Coordinates of C-alpha atoms and ligand atoms in Angstrom, one line a residue:
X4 CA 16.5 9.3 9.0
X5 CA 16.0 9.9 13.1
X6 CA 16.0 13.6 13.9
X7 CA 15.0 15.4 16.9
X8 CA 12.9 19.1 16.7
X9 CA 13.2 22.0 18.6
X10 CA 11.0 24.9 18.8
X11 CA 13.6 26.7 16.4
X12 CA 13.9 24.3 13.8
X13 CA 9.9 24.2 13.9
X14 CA 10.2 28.2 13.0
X15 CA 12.7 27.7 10.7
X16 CA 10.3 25.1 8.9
X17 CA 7.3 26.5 8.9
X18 CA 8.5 30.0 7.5
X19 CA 10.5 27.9 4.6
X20 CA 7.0 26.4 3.9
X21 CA 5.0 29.4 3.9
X22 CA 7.3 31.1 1.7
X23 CA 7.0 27.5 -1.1
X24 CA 3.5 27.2 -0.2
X25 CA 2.8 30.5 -2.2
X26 CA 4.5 29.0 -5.4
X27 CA 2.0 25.8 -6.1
X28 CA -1.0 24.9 -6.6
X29 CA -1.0 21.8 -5.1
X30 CA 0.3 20.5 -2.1
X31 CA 1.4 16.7 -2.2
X32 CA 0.8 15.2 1.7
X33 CA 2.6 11.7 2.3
X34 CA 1.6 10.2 5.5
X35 CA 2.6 6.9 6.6
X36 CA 0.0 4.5 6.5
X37 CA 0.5 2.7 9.3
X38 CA -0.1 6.0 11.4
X39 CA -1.7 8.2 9.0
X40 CA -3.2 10.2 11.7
X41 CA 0.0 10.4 14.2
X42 CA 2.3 10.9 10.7
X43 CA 0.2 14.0 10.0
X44 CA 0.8 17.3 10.8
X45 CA -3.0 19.5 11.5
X46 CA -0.6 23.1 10.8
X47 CA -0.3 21.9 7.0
X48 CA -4.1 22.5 7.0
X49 CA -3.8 26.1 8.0
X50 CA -0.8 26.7 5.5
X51 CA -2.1 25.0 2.7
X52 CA -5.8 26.6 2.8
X53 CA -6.9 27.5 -0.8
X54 CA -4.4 25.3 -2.4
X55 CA -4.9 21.5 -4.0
X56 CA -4.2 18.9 -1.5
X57 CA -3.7 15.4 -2.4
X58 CA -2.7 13.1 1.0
X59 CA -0.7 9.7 -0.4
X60 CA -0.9 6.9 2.3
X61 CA 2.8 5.8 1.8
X62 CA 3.6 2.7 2.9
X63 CA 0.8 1.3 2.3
X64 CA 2.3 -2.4 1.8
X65 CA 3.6 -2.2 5.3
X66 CA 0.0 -1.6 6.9
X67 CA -3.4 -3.6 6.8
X68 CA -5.1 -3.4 4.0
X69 CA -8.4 -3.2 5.2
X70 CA -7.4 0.3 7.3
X71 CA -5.9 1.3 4.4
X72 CA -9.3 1.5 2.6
X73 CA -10.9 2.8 5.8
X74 CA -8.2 5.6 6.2
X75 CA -8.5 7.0 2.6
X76 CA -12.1 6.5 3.3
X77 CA -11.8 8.8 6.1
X78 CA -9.8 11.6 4.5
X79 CA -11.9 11.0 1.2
X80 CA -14.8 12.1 3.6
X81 CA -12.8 14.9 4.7
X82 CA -12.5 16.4 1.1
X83 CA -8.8 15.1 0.2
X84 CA -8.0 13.1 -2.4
X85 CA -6.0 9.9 -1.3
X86 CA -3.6 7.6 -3.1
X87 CA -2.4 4.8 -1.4
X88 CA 1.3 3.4 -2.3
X89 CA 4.6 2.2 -1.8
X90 CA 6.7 5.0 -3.0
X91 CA 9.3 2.4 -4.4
X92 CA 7.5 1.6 -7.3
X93 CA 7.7 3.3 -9.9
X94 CA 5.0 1.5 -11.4
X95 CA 1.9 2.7 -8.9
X96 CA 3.3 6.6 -10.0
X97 CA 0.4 6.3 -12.5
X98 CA -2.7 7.1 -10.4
X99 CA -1.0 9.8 -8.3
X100 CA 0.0 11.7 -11.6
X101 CA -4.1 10.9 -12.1
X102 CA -5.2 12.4 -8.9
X103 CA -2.7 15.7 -9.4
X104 CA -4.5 16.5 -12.4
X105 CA -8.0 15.9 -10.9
X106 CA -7.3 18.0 -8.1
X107 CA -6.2 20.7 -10.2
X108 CA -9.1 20.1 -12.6
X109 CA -10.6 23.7 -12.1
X110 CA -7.4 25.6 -12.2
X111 CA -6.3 23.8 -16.1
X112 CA -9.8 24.3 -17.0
X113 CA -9.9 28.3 -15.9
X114 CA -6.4 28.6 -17.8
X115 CA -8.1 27.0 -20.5
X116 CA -10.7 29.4 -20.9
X117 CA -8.7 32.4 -20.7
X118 CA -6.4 31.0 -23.3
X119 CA -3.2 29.7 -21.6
X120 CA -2.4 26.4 -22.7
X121 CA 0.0 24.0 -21.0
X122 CA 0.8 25.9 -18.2
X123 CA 2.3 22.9 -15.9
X124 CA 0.5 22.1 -12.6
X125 CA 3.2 23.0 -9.6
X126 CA 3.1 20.9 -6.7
X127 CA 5.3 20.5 -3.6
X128 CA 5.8 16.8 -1.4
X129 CA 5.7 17.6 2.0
X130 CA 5.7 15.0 5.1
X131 CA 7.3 14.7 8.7
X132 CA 11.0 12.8 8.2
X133 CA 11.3 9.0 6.5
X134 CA 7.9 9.2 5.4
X135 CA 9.5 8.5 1.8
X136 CA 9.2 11.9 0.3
X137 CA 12.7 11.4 -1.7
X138 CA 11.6 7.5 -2.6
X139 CA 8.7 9.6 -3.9
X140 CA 9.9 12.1 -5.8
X141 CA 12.7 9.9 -7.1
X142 CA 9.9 6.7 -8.5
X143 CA 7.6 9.9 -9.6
X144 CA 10.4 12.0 -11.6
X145 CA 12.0 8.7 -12.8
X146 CA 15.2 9.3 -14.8
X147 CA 13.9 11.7 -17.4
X148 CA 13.6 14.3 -14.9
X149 CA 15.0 18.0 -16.1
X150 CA 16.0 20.1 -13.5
X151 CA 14.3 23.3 -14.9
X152 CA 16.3 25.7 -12.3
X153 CA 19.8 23.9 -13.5
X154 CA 19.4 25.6 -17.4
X155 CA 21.3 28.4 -18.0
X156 CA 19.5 31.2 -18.2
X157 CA 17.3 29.9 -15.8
X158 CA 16.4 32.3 -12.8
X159 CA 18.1 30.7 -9.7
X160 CA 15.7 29.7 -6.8
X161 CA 13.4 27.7 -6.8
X162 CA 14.3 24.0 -8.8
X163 CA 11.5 22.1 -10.7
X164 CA 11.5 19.3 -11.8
X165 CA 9.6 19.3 -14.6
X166 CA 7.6 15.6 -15.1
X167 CA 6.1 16.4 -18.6
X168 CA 3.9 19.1 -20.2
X169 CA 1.1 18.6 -17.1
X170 CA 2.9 18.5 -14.2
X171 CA 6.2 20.7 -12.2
X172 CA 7.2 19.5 -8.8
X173 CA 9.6 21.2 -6.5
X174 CA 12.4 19.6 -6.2
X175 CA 13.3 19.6 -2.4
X176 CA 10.3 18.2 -0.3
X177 CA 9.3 20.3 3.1
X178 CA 9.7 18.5 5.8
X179 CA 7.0 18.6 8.7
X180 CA 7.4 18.5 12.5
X181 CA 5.4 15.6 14.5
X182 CA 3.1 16.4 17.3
X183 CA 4.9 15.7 20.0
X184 CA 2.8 17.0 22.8
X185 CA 0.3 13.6 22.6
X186 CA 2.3 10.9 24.3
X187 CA 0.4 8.2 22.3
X188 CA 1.9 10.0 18.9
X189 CA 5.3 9.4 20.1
X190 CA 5.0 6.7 20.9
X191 CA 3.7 5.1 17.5
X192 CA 6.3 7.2 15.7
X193 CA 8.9 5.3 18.0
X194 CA 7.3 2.3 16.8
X195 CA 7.9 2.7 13.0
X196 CA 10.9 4.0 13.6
X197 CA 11.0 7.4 13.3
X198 CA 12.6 8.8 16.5
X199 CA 15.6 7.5 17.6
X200 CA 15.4 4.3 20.1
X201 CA 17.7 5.6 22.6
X202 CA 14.7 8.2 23.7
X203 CA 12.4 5.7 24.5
X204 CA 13.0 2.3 26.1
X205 CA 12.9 -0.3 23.6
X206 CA 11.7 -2.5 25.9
X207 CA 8.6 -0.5 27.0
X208 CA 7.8 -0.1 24.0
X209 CA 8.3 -3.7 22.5
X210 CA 5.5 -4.3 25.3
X211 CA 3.1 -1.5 24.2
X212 CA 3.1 -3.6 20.5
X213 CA 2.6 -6.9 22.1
X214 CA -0.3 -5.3 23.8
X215 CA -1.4 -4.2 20.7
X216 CA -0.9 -6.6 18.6
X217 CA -2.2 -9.1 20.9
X218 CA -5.8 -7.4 20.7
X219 CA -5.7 -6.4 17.4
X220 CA -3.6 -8.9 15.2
X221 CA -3.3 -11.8 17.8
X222 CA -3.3 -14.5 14.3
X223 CA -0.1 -12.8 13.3
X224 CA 1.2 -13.4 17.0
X225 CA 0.9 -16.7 16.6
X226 CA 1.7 -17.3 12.9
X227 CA 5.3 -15.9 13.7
X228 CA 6.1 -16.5 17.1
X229 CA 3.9 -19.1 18.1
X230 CA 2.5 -17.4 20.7
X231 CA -0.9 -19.3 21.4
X232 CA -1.8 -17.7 24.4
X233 CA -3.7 -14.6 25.8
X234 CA -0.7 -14.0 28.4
X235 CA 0.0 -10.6 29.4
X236 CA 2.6 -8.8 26.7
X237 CA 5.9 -9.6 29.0
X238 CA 5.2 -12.8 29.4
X239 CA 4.7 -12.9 25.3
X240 CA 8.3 -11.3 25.3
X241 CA 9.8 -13.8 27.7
X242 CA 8.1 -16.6 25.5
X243 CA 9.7 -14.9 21.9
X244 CA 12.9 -14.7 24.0
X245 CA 12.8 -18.6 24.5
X246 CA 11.5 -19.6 20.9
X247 CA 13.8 -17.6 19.7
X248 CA 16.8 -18.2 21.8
X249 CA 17.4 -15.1 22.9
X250 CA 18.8 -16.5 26.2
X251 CA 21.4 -15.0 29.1
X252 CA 24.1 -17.2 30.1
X253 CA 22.4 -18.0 33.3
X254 CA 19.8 -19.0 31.3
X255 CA 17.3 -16.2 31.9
X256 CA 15.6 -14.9 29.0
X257 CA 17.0 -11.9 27.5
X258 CA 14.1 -9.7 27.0
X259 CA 16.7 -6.6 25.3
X260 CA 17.3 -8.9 22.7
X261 CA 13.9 -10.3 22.2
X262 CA 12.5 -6.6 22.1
X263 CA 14.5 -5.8 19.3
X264 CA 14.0 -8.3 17.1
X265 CA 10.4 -7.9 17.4
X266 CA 10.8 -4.1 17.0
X267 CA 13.1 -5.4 13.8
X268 CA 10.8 -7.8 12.2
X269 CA 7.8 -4.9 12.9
X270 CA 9.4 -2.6 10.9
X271 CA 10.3 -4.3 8.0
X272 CA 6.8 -6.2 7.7
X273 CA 8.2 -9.6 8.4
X274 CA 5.3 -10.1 11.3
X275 CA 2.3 -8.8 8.7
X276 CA 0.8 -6.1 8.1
X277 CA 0.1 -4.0 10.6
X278 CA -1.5 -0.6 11.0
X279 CA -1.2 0.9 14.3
X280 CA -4.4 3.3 14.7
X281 CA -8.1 3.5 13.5
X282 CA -10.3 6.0 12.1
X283 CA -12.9 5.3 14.4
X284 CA -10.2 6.3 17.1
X285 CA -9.8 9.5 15.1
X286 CA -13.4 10.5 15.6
X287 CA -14.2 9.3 19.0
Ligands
G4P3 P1 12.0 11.0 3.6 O1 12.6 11.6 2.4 O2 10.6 11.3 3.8 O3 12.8 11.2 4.9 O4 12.0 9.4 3.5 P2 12.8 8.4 2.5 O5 12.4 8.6 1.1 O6 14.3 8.6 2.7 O7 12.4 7.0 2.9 C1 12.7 6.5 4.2 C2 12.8 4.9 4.1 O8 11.5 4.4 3.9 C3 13.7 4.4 3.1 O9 14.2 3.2 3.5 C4 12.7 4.0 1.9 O10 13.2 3.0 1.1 C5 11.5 3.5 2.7 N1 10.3 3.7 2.0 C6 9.8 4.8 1.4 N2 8.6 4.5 0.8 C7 8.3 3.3 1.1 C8 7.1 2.4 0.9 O11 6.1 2.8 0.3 N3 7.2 1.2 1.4 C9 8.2 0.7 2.1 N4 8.2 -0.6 2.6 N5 9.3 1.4 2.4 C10 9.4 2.7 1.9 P3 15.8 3.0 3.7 O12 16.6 3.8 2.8 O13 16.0 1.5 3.8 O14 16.0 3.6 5.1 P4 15.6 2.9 6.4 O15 14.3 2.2 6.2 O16 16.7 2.0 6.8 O17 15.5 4.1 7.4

């Protein structure tokens, strides 16, 4: 999904979230763990105070794995509970359903003592646009998902899916605004793919990632393109162009091309994995 904001649809957001907020006791982050801190969204904090939070690096096959376990480190450190995962499998849905219920540890044990048993856990997904909140909630709910809202005699509003006797989620995930304002953050949202190319020139930024990669994953460089030199980033591109025949007729390389297929094999992992930021970044 590619989406632009406007201050409106911000408004629009946040008031829906506010109004959601108030109906869990949890609040289920995903973040994108190739950016985990550009993919995040700080006003979440302020709306979310005194509820559970969980963060879920999504993704997480797409990024390095070593900044994976430094990035839950970090928000570990912070106080939230982390899960990393690719939201596809259905099969990594058990420790999140783990982490939901050690979150909400206090709240099942206070109900416990007053003498309500069963009461569910209610959580809501949340997350700025292709995240994977629906991937999510689809692998998570699985097919034997009840729509509690879609009973009769069910009060309309609010739908639940109900997972089993533990845990409700709300069905329809809120969907966060990016930070725009920090030029860096747009950038790296550009380059997983989450605002559409035409706003920023592919080839600009295809040269930001060769600068980036060339520093920080220059044996993935090579290992796909063959690239086996410290050249500056558009000579790297001319070079891709030529291994890769991306070629105009007059025989000049054809660096439009070249930049997308390195944006294109980026994106779907094909170069490695990759993770675009650091928490030691974060904290300078
Ligand atoms: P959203 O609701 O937050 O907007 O995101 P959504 O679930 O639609 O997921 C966006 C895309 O990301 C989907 O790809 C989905 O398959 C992919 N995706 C979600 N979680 C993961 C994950 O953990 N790992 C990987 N590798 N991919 C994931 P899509 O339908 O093919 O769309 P697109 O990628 O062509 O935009």
């Amino acid at each position: 999904m590619q989406f632009q904001w406007y201050p409106g649809h911000m408004t629009r957001a946040k008031r829906q979230m506010q109004e959601d907020i108030k109906l869990v006791d949890l609040v289920i982050e995903l973040v994108d763990a190739r950016i985990p801190m550009s993919s995040q969204n700080p006003d979440i904090d302020e709306l979310g105070r005194q509820k559970g939070r969980l963060i879920l690096l999504n993704k997480a096959d797409l990024a390095d794995d070593a900044q994976n376990r430094a990035w839950s480190a970090y928000f570990e450190e912070k106080g939230y509970a982390v899960v990393r995962m690719d939201a596809r499998s259905r099969a990594q849905m058990k420790p999140v359903h783990a982490a939901i219920l050690d979150v909400c540890r206090e709240k099942i044990e206070r109900d416990r003592k007053r003498g309500i048993k069963n009461r569910p856990v209610r959580a809501m997904v949340v997350g700025i646009p292709n995240v994977g909140k629906s991937t999510f909630i689809n692998s998570f709910a699985g097919r034997a998902c009840a729509k509690t809202g879609n009973k009769p005699g069910v009060t309309k509003g609010k739908q639940w899916i109900r997972l089993n006797k533990n845990v409700e989620l709300l069905d329809t995930p809120g969907i966060l605004w990016p930070k725009f304002e920090d030029q860096r953050v747009g950038l790296k949202l550009a380059l997983i793919g989450s605002i559409k190319d035409e706003i920023l020139n592919i080839d600009e930024m295809s040269l930001e990632l060769l600068s980036y990669l060339r520093q920080n994953y220059p044996g993935e460089l090579r290992a796909r393109y063959g690239l086996n030199d410290e050249s500056e980033p558009v000579k790297l591109l001319a070079q891709i162009a030529k291994n890769r025949s991306c070629i105009k007729k007059g025989g000049e390389p054809d660096f439009s091309r070249a930049a997308y297929l390195l944006m294109d094999e980026f994106r779907s992992g094909i170069i490695g994995r990759i993770t675009l930021e650091r928490p030691e970044e974060e904290t300078q």
